[in-house]
Amino acid sequence: MSIVNAKEIMVKAAKEKYAVGAFNITDLVQMEAVVDVAIAMKSPLIIQTSVKPSKFLGVDVLVAIYRTIAEKAPIPICLHLDHCTEIEHCKKCADAGYTNIMIDASKQPYEENIRQTKEVVDYCHKVGNISVEGELGTVSGVEDQIKVSEDETQLANPQQAVEFVERTGLDIFAPAIGTAHGVYKTKNPKVDFERLGKINQLMNGKTIKTPLVVHGGTGLPEDYIKKLIEMGGAKLNVSTELKRTLIDAEYEYIAAHREEYDPGKVDEAVRDAIRKAVGHWIDMVGSAGKA
Ligand code: 13P
């Protein structure tokens, strides 16, 4: 039951109007904490790694840990490669056992985005039970090695989005709708909910064919999240909040126990803080009890 690709859990989510939380992790403590809380809340789960951590920790090591944890978990869990601009690394992760791959050629001209995305889709579908995510338009902010300034931000055109998905054969789709990576500068960020709704209506009007992904979860107000799900968002990505939670928990623990040299206690502090943060996200996206 437990090793799944992203599309299969997202189709169910889109039908039942909730989203699956997709959490970027950078180490084993975070990965276990995310899984623990998803199991406790009976929620489907997407674990994500950005490219840098996947290279630093090693793709094979990450997949081995994922499989070990997921195979015995009573919930469906997907391992997703996030925002990868390198086709060869996408293929390497697919070969190793990631179950969702995001090729991010969104900064390329439209035809080149199609060419690169289709190459990864064709490859992953040949390898096996792997779904592929692609992006059209650009999400502002910083995610791993990708930086997009506010001036460069371009929202996805709904008609072009349909053509993009048809020509590439994508399984799940991330349209740029104004959400941003990192911390929002304002309490009420400008998000184009109607654009997401329009894309969803064109793409998934009769049956859910290509579930939609919302990037830039950190800092989105709860009412935005509910509205994004109502408009068709079925995967909600959260990265910056978990990085901050990890660093803050480590810092606070060490600052309060400066004479102690017990790494396990630092890990426990991180684990508890991540569990709390992820539990709150699972509540917000409405996926508790859906596994
Ligand atoms: P945040 O870093 O804003 O949470 O965005 C995460 C994301 O979209 C990863 O793909």
PDB file of N, CA and C in Angstrom, residues 11-52:
ATOM      1  N   VAL A  11      -5.244  12.372  -7.288  1.00  0.00           N
ATOM      2  CA  VAL A  11      -6.550  12.217  -7.957  1.00  0.00           C
ATOM      3  C   VAL A  11      -7.633  12.053  -6.886  1.00  0.00           C
ATOM      4  N   LYS A  12      -7.343  11.203  -5.898  1.00  0.00           N
ATOM      5  CA  LYS A  12      -8.308  10.986  -4.806  1.00  0.00           C
ATOM      6  C   LYS A  12      -8.535  12.313  -4.050  1.00  0.00           C
ATOM      7  N   ALA A  13      -7.427  13.024  -3.792  1.00  0.00           N
ATOM      8  CA  ALA A  13      -7.539  14.292  -3.057  1.00  0.00           C
ATOM      9  C   ALA A  13      -8.392  15.296  -3.839  1.00  0.00           C
ATOM     10  N   ALA A  14      -8.136  15.397  -5.141  1.00  0.00           N
ATOM     11  CA  ALA A  14      -8.881  16.369  -5.955  1.00  0.00           C
ATOM     12  C   ALA A  14     -10.375  16.027  -5.958  1.00  0.00           C
ATOM     13  N   LYS A  15     -10.684  14.736  -6.042  1.00  0.00           N
ATOM     14  CA  LYS A  15     -12.096  14.319  -6.043  1.00  0.00           C
ATOM     15  C   LYS A  15     -12.765  14.659  -4.723  1.00  0.00           C
ATOM     16  N   GLU A  16     -12.029  14.441  -3.622  1.00  0.00           N
ATOM     17  CA  GLU A  16     -12.642  14.611  -2.295  1.00  0.00           C
ATOM     18  C   GLU A  16     -12.384  15.986  -1.693  1.00  0.00           C
ATOM     19  N   LYS A  17     -11.749  16.881  -2.509  1.00  0.00           N
ATOM     20  CA  LYS A  17     -11.546  18.280  -2.099  1.00  0.00           C
ATOM     21  C   LYS A  17     -10.680  18.474  -0.849  1.00  0.00           C
ATOM     22  N   TYR A  18      -9.557  17.812  -0.853  1.00  0.00           N
ATOM     23  CA  TYR A  18      -8.515  18.152   0.122  1.00  0.00           C
ATOM     24  C   TYR A  18      -7.196  18.174  -0.654  1.00  0.00           C
ATOM     25  N   ALA A  19      -6.096  18.505   0.003  1.00  0.00           N
ATOM     26  CA  ALA A  19      -4.799  18.463  -0.692  1.00  0.00           C
ATOM     27  C   ALA A  19      -3.861  17.544   0.082  1.00  0.00           C
ATOM     28  N   VAL A  20      -2.852  17.018  -0.611  1.00  0.00           N
ATOM     29  CA  VAL A  20      -1.820  16.228   0.064  1.00  0.00           C
ATOM     30  C   VAL A  20      -0.656  17.174   0.354  1.00  0.00           C
ATOM     31  N   GLY A  21      -0.233  17.220   1.605  1.00  0.00           N
ATOM     32  CA  GLY A  21       0.912  18.059   1.967  1.00  0.00           C
ATOM     33  C   GLY A  21       2.188  17.453   1.395  1.00  0.00           C
ATOM     34  N   ALA A  22       3.009  18.308   0.783  1.00  0.00           N
ATOM     35  CA  ALA A  22       4.287  17.849   0.207  1.00  0.00           C
ATOM     36  C   ALA A  22       5.393  18.620   0.921  1.00  0.00           C
ATOM     37  N   PHE A  23       6.165  17.894   1.727  1.00  0.00           N
ATOM     38  CA  PHE A  23       7.076  18.547   2.659  1.00  0.00           C
ATOM     39  C   PHE A  23       8.535  18.327   2.253  1.00  0.00           C
ATOM     40  N   ASN A  24       9.262  19.426   2.046  1.00  0.00           N
ATOM     41  CA  ASN A  24      10.683  19.311   1.695  1.00  0.00           C
ATOM     42  C   ASN A  24      11.494  18.995   2.945  1.00  0.00           C
ATOM     43  N   ILE A  25      12.279  17.923   2.850  1.00  0.00           N
ATOM     44  CA  ILE A  25      13.123  17.547   3.990  1.00  0.00           C
ATOM     45  C   ILE A  25      14.595  17.615   3.567  1.00  0.00           C
ATOM     46  N   THR A  26      15.464  17.797   4.569  1.00  0.00           N
ATOM     47  CA  THR A  26      16.890  17.865   4.253  1.00  0.00           C
ATOM     48  C   THR A  26      17.697  16.817   5.014  1.00  0.00           C
ATOM     49  N   ASP A  27      17.044  16.082   5.913  1.00  0.00           N
ATOM     50  CA  ASP A  27      17.796  15.032   6.614  1.00  0.00           C
ATOM     51  C   ASP A  27      16.855  13.946   7.161  1.00  0.00           C
ATOM     52  N   LEU A  28      17.455  12.926   7.740  1.00  0.00           N
ATOM     53  CA  LEU A  28      16.692  11.767   8.212  1.00  0.00           C
ATOM     54  C   LEU A  28      15.751  12.123   9.370  1.00  0.00           C
ATOM     55  N   VAL A  29      16.210  12.988  10.266  1.00  0.00           N
ATOM     56  CA  VAL A  29      15.370  13.344  11.414  1.00  0.00           C
ATOM     57  C   VAL A  29      14.079  13.980  10.918  1.00  0.00           C
ATOM     58  N   GLN A  30      14.226  14.893   9.960  1.00  0.00           N
ATOM     59  CA  GLN A  30      13.035  15.536   9.392  1.00  0.00           C
ATOM     60  C   GLN A  30      12.156  14.514   8.685  1.00  0.00           C
ATOM     61  N   MET A  31      12.781  13.625   7.913  1.00  0.00           N
ATOM     62  CA  MET A  31      11.977  12.648   7.160  1.00  0.00           C
ATOM     63  C   MET A  31      11.159  11.785   8.125  1.00  0.00           C
ATOM     64  N   GLU A  32      11.800  11.297   9.181  1.00  0.00           N
ATOM     65  CA  GLU A  32      11.074  10.441  10.130  1.00  0.00           C
ATOM     66  C   GLU A  32       9.972  11.210  10.840  1.00  0.00           C
ATOM     67  N   ALA A  33      10.249  12.467  11.171  1.00  0.00           N
ATOM     68  CA  ALA A  33       9.238  13.271  11.867  1.00  0.00           C
ATOM     69  C   ALA A  33       8.012  13.485  10.994  1.00  0.00           C
ATOM     70  N   VAL A  34       8.252  13.771   9.722  1.00  0.00           N
ATOM     71  CA  VAL A  34       7.148  14.001   8.780  1.00  0.00           C
ATOM     72  C   VAL A  34       6.312  12.726   8.637  1.00  0.00           C
ATOM     73  N   VAL A  35       6.998  11.590   8.515  1.00  0.00           N
ATOM     74  CA  VAL A  35       6.288  10.313   8.362  1.00  0.00           C
ATOM     75  C   VAL A  35       5.510   9.979   9.641  1.00  0.00           C
ATOM     76  N   ASP A  36       6.145  10.152  10.797  1.00  0.00           N
ATOM     77  CA  ASP A  36       5.480   9.836  12.082  1.00  0.00           C
ATOM     78  C   ASP A  36       4.145  10.540  12.204  1.00  0.00           C
ATOM     79  N   VAL A  37       4.166  11.841  11.901  1.00  0.00           N
ATOM     80  CA  VAL A  37       2.943  12.608  12.122  1.00  0.00           C
ATOM     81  C   VAL A  37       1.890  12.250  11.074  1.00  0.00           C
ATOM     82  N   ALA A  38       2.310  11.984   9.851  1.00  0.00           N
ATOM     83  CA  ALA A  38       1.342  11.571   8.818  1.00  0.00           C
ATOM     84  C   ALA A  38       0.692  10.244   9.208  1.00  0.00           C
ATOM     85  N   ILE A  39       1.487   9.312   9.758  1.00  0.00           N
ATOM     86  CA  ILE A  39       0.914   8.026  10.202  1.00  0.00           C
ATOM     87  C   ILE A  39      -0.073   8.268  11.349  1.00  0.00           C
ATOM     88  N   ALA A  40       0.361   9.078  12.311  1.00  0.00           N
ATOM     89  CA  ALA A  40      -0.514   9.332  13.474  1.00  0.00           C
ATOM     90  C   ALA A  40      -1.831   9.957  13.039  1.00  0.00           C
ATOM     91  N   MET A  41      -1.795  10.750  11.979  1.00  0.00           N
ATOM     92  CA  MET A  41      -3.017  11.447  11.537  1.00  0.00           C
ATOM     93  C   MET A  41      -3.708  10.729  10.368  1.00  0.00           C
ATOM     94  N   LYS A  42      -3.178   9.527  10.028  1.00  0.00           N
ATOM     95  CA  LYS A  42      -3.746   8.733   8.923  1.00  0.00           C
ATOM     96  C   LYS A  42      -3.893   9.568   7.646  1.00  0.00           C
ATOM     97  N   SER A  43      -2.804  10.227   7.299  1.00  0.00           N
ATOM     98  CA  SER A  43      -2.830  11.111   6.122  1.00  0.00           C
ATOM     99  C   SER A  43      -1.915  10.582   5.029  1.00  0.00           C
ATOM    100  N   PRO A  44      -2.324  10.677   3.754  1.00  0.00           N
ATOM    101  CA  PRO A  44      -1.369  10.401   2.674  1.00  0.00           C
ATOM    102  C   PRO A  44      -0.263  11.455   2.732  1.00  0.00           C
ATOM    103  N   LEU A  45       0.892  11.149   2.132  1.00  0.00           N
ATOM    104  CA  LEU A  45       2.053  12.022   2.333  1.00  0.00           C
ATOM    105  C   LEU A  45       2.945  12.062   1.090  1.00  0.00           C
ATOM    106  N   ILE A  46       3.464  13.249   0.806  1.00  0.00           N
ATOM    107  CA  ILE A  46       4.521  13.378  -0.206  1.00  0.00           C
ATOM    108  C   ILE A  46       5.754  13.945   0.487  1.00  0.00           C
ATOM    109  N   ILE A  47       6.838  13.168   0.457  1.00  0.00           N
ATOM    110  CA  ILE A  47       8.115  13.647   0.979  1.00  0.00           C
ATOM    111  C   ILE A  47       8.867  14.232  -0.217  1.00  0.00           C
ATOM    112  N   GLN A  48       9.432  15.410  -0.064  1.00  0.00           N
ATOM    113  CA  GLN A  48      10.144  16.021  -1.187  1.00  0.00           C
ATOM    114  C   GLN A  48      11.592  16.272  -0.808  1.00  0.00           C
ATOM    115  N   THR A  49      12.478  16.137  -1.807  1.00  0.00           N
ATOM    116  CA  THR A  49      13.825  16.654  -1.617  1.00  0.00           C
ATOM    117  C   THR A  49      14.126  17.597  -2.768  1.00  0.00           C
ATOM    118  N   SER A  50      14.747  18.714  -2.456  1.00  0.00           N
ATOM    119  CA  SER A  50      15.256  19.593  -3.498  1.00  0.00           C
ATOM    120  C   SER A  50      16.496  18.926  -4.080  1.00  0.00           C
ATOM    121  N   VAL A  51      17.041  19.534  -5.124  1.00  0.00           N
ATOM    122  CA  VAL A  51      18.178  18.893  -5.809  1.00  0.00           C
ATOM    123  C   VAL A  51      19.420  18.846  -4.902  1.00  0.00           C
ATOM    124  N   LYS A  52      19.714  19.978  -4.238  1.00  0.00           N
ATOM    125  CA  LYS A  52      20.949  20.026  -3.428  1.00  0.00           C
ATOM    126  C   LYS A  52      20.986  18.926  -2.360  1.00  0.00           C
TER     127      LYS A  52
END
